[in-house]
PDB file of C-alpha atoms in Angstrom:
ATOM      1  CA  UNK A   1       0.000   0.000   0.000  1.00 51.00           C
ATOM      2  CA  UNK A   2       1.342   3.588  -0.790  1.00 80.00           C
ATOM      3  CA  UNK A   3       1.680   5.461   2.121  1.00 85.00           C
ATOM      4  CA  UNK A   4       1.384   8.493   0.067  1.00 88.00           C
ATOM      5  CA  UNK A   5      -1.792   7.703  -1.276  1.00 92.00           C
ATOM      6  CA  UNK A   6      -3.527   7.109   1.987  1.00 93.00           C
ATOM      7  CA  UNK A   7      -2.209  10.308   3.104  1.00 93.00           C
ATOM      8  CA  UNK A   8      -3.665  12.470   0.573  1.00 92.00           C
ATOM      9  CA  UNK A   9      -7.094  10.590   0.448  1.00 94.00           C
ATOM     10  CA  UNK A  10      -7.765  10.723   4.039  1.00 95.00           C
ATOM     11  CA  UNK A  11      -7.340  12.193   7.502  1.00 96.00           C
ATOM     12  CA  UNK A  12      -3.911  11.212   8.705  1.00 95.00           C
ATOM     13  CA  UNK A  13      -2.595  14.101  10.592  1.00 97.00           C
ATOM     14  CA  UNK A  14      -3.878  14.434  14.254  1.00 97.00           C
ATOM     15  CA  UNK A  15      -3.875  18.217  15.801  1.00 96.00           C
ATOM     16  CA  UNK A  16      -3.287  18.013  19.854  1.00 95.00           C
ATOM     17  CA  UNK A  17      -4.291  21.502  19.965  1.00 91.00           C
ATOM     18  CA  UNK A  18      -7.808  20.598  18.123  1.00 93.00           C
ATOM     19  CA  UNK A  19      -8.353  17.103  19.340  1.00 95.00           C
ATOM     20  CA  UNK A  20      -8.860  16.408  15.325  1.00 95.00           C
ATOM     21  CA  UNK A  21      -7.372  14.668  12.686  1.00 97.00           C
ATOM     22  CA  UNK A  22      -6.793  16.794   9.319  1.00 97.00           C
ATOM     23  CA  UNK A  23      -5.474  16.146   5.590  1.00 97.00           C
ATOM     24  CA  UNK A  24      -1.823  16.435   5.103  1.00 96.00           C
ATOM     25  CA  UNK A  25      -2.985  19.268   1.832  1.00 95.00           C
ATOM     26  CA  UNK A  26      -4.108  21.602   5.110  1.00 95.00           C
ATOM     27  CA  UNK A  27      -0.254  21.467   6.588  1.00 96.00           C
ATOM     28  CA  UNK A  28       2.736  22.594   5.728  1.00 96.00           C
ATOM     29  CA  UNK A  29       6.020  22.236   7.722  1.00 97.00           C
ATOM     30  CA  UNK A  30       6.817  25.912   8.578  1.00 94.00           C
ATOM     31  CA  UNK A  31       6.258  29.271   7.470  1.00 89.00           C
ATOM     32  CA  UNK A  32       7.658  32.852   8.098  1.00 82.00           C
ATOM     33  CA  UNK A  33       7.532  34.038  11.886  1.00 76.00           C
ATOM     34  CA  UNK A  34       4.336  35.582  12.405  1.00 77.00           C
ATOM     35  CA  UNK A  35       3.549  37.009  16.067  1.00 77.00           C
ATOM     36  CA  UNK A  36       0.403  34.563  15.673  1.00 77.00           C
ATOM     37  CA  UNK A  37       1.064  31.449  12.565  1.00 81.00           C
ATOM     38  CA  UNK A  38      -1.415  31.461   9.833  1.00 89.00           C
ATOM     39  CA  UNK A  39      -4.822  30.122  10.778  1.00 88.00           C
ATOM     40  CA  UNK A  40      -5.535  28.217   7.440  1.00 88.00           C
ATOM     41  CA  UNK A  41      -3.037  25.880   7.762  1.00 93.00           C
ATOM     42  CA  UNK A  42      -1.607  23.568   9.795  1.00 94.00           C
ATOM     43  CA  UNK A  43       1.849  23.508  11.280  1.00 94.00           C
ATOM     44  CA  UNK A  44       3.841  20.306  11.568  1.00 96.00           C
ATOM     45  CA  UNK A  45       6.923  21.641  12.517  1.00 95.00           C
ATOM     46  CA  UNK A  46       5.809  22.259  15.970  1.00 92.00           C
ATOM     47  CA  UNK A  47       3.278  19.380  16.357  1.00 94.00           C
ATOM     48  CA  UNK A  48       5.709  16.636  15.209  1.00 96.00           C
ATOM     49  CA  UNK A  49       9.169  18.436  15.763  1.00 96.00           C
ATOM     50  CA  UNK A  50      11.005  14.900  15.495  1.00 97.00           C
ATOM     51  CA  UNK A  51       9.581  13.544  12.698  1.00 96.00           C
ATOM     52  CA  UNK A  52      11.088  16.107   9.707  1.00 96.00           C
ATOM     53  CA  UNK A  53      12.241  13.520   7.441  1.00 96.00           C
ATOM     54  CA  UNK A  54       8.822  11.625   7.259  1.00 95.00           C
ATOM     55  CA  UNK A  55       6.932  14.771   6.446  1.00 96.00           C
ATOM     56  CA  UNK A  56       9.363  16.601   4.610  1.00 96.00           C
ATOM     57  CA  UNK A  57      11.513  13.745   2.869  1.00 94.00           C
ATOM     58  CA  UNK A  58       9.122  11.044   2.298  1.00 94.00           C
ATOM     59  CA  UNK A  59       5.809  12.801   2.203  1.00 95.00           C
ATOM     60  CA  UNK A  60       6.779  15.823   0.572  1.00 95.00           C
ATOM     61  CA  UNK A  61       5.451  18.070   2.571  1.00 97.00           C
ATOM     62  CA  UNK A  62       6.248  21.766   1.771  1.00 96.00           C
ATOM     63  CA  UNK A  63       6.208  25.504   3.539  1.00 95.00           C
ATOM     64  CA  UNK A  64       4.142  28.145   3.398  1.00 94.00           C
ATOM     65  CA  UNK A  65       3.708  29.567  -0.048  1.00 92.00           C
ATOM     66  CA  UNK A  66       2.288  33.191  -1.581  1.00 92.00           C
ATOM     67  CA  UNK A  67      -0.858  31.103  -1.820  1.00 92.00           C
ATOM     68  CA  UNK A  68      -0.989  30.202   1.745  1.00 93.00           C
ATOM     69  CA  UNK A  69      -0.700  33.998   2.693  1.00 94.00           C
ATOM     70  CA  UNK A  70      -3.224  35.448  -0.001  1.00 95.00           C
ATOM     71  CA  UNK A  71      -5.432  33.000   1.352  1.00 94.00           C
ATOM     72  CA  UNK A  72      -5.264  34.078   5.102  1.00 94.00           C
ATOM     73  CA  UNK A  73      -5.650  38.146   3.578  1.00 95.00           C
ATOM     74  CA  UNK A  74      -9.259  36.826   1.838  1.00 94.00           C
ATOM     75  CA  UNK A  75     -10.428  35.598   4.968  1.00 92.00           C
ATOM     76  CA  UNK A  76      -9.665  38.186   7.051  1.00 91.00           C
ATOM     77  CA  UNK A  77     -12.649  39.427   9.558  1.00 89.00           C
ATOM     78  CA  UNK A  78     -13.908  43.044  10.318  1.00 89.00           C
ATOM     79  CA  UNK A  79     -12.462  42.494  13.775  1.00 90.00           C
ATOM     80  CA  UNK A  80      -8.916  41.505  12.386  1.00 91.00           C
ATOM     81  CA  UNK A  81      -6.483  43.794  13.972  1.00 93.00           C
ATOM     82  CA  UNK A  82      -4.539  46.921  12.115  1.00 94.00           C
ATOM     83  CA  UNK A  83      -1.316  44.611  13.882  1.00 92.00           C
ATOM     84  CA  UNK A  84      -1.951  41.633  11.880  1.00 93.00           C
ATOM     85  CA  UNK A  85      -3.193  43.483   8.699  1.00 95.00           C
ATOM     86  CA  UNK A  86       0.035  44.978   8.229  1.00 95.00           C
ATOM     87  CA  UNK A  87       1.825  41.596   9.274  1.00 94.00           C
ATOM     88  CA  UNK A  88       0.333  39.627   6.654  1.00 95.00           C
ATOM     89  CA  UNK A  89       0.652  42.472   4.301  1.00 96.00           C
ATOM     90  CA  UNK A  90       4.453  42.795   4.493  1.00 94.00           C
ATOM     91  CA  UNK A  91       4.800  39.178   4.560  1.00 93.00           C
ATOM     92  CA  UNK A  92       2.969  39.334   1.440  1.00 94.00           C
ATOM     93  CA  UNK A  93       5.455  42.053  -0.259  1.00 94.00           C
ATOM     94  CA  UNK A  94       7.969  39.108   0.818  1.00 91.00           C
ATOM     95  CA  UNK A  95       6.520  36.493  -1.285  1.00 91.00           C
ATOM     96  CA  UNK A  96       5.763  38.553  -4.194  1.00 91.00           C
ATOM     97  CA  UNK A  97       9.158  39.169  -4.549  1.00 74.00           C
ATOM     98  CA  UNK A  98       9.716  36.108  -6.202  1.00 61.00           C
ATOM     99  CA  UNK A  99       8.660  35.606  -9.581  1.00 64.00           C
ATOM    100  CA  UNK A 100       4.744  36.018  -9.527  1.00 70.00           C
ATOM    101  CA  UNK A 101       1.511  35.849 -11.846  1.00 73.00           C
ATOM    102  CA  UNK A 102       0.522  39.476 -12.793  1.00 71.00           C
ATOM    103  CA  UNK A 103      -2.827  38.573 -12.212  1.00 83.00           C
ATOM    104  CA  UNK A 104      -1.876  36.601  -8.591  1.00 88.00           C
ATOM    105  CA  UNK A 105      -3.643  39.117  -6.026  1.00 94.00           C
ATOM    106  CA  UNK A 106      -7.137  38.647  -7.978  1.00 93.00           C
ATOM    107  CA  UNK A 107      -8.121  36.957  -5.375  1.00 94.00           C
ATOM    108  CA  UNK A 108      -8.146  40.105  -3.098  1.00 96.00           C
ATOM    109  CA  UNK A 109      -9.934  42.692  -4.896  1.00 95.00           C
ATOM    110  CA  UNK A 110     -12.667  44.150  -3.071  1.00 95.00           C
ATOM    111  CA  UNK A 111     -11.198  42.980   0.213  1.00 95.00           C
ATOM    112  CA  UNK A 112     -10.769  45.482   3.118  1.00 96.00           C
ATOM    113  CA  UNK A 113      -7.257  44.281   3.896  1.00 96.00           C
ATOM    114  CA  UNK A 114      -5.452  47.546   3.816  1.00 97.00           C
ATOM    115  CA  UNK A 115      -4.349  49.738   7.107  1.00 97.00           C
ATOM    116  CA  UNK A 116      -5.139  52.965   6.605  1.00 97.00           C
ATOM    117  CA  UNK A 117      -4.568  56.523   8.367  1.00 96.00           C
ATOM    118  CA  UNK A 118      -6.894  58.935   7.628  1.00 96.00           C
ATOM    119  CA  UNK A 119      -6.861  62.769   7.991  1.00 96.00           C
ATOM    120  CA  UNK A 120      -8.388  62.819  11.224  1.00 95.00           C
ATOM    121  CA  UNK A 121      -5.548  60.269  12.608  1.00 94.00           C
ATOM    122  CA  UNK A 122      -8.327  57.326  12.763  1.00 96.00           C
ATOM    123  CA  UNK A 123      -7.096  54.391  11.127  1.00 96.00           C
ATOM    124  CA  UNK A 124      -9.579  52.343   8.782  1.00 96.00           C
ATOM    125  CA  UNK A 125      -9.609  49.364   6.432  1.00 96.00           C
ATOM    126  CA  UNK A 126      -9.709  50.057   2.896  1.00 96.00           C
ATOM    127  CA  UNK A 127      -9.450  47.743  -0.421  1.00 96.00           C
ATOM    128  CA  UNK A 128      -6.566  48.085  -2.791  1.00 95.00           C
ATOM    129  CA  UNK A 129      -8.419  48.135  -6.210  1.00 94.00           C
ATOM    130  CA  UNK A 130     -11.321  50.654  -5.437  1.00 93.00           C
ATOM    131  CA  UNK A 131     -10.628  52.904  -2.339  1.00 95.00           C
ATOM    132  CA  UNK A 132      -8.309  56.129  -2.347  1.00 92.00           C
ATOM    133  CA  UNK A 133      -5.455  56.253  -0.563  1.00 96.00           C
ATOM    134  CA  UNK A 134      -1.602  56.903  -0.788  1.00 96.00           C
ATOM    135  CA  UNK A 135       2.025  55.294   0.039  1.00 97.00           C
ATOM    136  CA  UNK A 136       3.913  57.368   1.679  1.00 95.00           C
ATOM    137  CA  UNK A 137       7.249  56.756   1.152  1.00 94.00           C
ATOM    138  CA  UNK A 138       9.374  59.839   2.560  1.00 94.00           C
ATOM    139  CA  UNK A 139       9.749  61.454   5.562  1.00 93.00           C
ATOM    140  CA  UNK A 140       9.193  64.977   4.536  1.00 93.00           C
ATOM    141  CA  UNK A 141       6.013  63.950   2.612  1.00 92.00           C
ATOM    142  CA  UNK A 142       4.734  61.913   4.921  1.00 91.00           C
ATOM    143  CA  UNK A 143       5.085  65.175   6.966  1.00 92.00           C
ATOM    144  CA  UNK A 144       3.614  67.557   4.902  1.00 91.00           C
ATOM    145  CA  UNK A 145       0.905  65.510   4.157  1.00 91.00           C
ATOM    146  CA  UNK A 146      -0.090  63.958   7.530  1.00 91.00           C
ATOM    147  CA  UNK A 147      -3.200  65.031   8.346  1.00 93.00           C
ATOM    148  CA  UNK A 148      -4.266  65.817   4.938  1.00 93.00           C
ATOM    149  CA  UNK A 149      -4.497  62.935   3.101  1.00 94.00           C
ATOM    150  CA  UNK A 150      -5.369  59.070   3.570  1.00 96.00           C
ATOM    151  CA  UNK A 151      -2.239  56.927   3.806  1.00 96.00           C
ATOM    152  CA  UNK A 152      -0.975  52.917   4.230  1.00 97.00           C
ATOM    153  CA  UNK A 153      -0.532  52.863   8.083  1.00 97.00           C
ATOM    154  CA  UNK A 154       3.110  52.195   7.417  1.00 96.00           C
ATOM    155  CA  UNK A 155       6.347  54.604   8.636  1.00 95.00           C
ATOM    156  CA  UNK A 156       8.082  55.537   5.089  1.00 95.00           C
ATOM    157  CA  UNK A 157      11.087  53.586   6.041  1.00 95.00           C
ATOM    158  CA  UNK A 158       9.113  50.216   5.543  1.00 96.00           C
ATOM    159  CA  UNK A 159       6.840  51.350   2.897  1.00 96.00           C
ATOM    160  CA  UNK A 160      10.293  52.167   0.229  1.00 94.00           C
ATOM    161  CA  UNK A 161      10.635  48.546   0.879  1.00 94.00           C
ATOM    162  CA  UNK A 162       6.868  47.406  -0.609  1.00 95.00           C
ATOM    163  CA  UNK A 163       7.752  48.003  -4.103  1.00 93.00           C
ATOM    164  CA  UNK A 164       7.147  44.355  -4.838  1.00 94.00           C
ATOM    165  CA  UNK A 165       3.479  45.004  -3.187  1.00 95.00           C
ATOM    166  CA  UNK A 166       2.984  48.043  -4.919  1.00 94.00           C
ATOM    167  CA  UNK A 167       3.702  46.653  -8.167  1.00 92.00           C
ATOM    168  CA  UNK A 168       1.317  43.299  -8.194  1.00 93.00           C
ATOM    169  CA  UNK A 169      -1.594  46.002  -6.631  1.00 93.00           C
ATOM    170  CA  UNK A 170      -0.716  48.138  -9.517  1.00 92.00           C
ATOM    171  CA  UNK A 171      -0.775  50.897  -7.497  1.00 94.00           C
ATOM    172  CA  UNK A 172       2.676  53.304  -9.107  1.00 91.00           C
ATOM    173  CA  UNK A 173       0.612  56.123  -9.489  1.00 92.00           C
ATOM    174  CA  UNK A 174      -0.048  56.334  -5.709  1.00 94.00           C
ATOM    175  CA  UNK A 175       3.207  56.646  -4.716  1.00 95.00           C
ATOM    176  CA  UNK A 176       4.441  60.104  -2.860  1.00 94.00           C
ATOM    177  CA  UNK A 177       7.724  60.273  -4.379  1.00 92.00           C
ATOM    178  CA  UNK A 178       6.608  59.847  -7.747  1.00 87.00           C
ATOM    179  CA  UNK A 179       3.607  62.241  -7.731  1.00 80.00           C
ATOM    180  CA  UNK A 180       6.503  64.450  -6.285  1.00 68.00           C
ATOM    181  CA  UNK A 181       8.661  63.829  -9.351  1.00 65.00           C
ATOM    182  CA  UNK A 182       6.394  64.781 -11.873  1.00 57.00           C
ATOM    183  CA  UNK A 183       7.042  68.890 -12.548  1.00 44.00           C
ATOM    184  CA  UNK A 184       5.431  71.088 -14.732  1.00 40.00           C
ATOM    185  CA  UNK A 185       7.036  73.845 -16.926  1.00 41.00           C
ATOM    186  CA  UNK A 186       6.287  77.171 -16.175  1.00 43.00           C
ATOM    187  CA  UNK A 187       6.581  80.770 -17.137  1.00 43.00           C
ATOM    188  CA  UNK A 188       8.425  83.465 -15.848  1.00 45.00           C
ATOM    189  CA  UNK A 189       9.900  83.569 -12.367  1.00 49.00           C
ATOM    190  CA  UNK A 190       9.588  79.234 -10.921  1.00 44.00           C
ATOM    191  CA  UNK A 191       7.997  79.910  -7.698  1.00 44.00           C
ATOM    192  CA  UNK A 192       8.219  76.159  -5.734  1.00 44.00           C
ATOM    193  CA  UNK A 193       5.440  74.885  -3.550  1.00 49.00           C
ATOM    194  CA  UNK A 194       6.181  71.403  -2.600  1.00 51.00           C
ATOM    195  CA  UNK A 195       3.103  71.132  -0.862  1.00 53.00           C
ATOM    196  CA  UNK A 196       0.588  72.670  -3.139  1.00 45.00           C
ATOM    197  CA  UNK A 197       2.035  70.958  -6.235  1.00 50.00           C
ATOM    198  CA  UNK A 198       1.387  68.052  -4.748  1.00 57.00           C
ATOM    199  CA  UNK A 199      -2.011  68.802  -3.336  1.00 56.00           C
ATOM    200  CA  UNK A 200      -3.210  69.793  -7.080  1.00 48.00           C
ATOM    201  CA  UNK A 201      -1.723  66.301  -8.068  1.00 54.00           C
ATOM    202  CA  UNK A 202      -2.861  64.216  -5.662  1.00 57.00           C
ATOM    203  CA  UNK A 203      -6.704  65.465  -6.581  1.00 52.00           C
ATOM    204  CA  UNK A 204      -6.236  65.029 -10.032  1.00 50.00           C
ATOM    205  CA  UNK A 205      -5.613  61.571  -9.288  1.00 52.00           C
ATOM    206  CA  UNK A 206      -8.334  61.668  -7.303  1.00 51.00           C
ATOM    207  CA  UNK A 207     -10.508  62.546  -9.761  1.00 42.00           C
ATOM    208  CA  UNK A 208      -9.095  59.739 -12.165  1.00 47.00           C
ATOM    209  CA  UNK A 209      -9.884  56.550  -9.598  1.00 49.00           C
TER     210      UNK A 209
END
């Protein structure tokens, strides 16, 4: 008899914590280190720390995978903490720095999953493909425009390090820095105004979402 076979067609895997057996496709042997592990799968590191080579070697058994993590951001409830939003989120940027489908955070649209700071200071969740909101990725801008207008509830240091995030979100144009980067010629004397140039941009993108 193939112990592999009888392992993917039934129950095999016993949970102390649950007092329930489970199928080997809900495990995986570790994942990234989370302040709380990923509630839609199973880990066997921990449950069967001495048996490695049975799991891993002869029953194949892999990690957690970009999969694993999109699927833990689609089931996320109204009552998930900001904490863990932005946990899974940058664990997210992690994965997606690998090669990726361009189409691989379908699965997400229309989901309240992003932390966001709003004007007033409160901090809401928003979706990625329909809501309005910015990355701030500077000090200085994150400065002039706190207060003013909605951002990721991320500091600036960790949000120049979500390009991979930004890029599968396709969300470029929402960038600080960028906005910032885009001048305009003018006539006569250049008078600069950081903060109102990018106030006029950042409603004309407004206006475009």
């Amino acid at each position: 008899m193939n112990f592999r076979v009888e392992f993917k067609n039934r129950p095999l895997v016993f949970i102390e914590g649950l007092k329930k057996w489970v199928f080997l496709h809900e495990c995986v042997w570790t994942g990234p280190a989370l302040t709380f592990p990923l509630t839609s799968v199973h880990y066997l590191n921990t449950e069967y720390p001495a048996s490695k080579k049975l799991f891993r070697e002869h029953l194949k058994l892999g990690n957690v995978t970009l999969d694993h993590v999109i699927q833990e951001l689609s089931v996320v409830r109204e009552d998930t903490s900001f904490g863990r939003l932005g946990e899974l989120l940058l664990h997210l940027n992690k994965f997606l720095k690998r090669k990726s489908p361009q189409d691989c955070l379908s699965k997400l649209k229309g989901k309240k999953i992003i932390p966001v700071r709003q004007p007033d200071g409160t901090l809401c969740r928003m979706t990625y493909d329909t809501d309005f909101w910015y990355f701030a990725d500077r000090k200085k801008l994150q400065q002039i425009f706190d207060g003013k207008l909605p951002v990721i509830n991320f500091d600036a240091t960790i949000v120049k390090k979500l390009q991979p995030l930004i890029k599968a979100m396709d969300l470029s144009e929402y960038v600080l820095s960028k906005i910032d980067s885009c001048t305009s010629e003018t006539v006569g004397d250049k008078m600069y105004d950081e903060e109102r140039r990018l106030d006029l941009r950042t409603r004309s993108l407004y206006l475009q979402r």
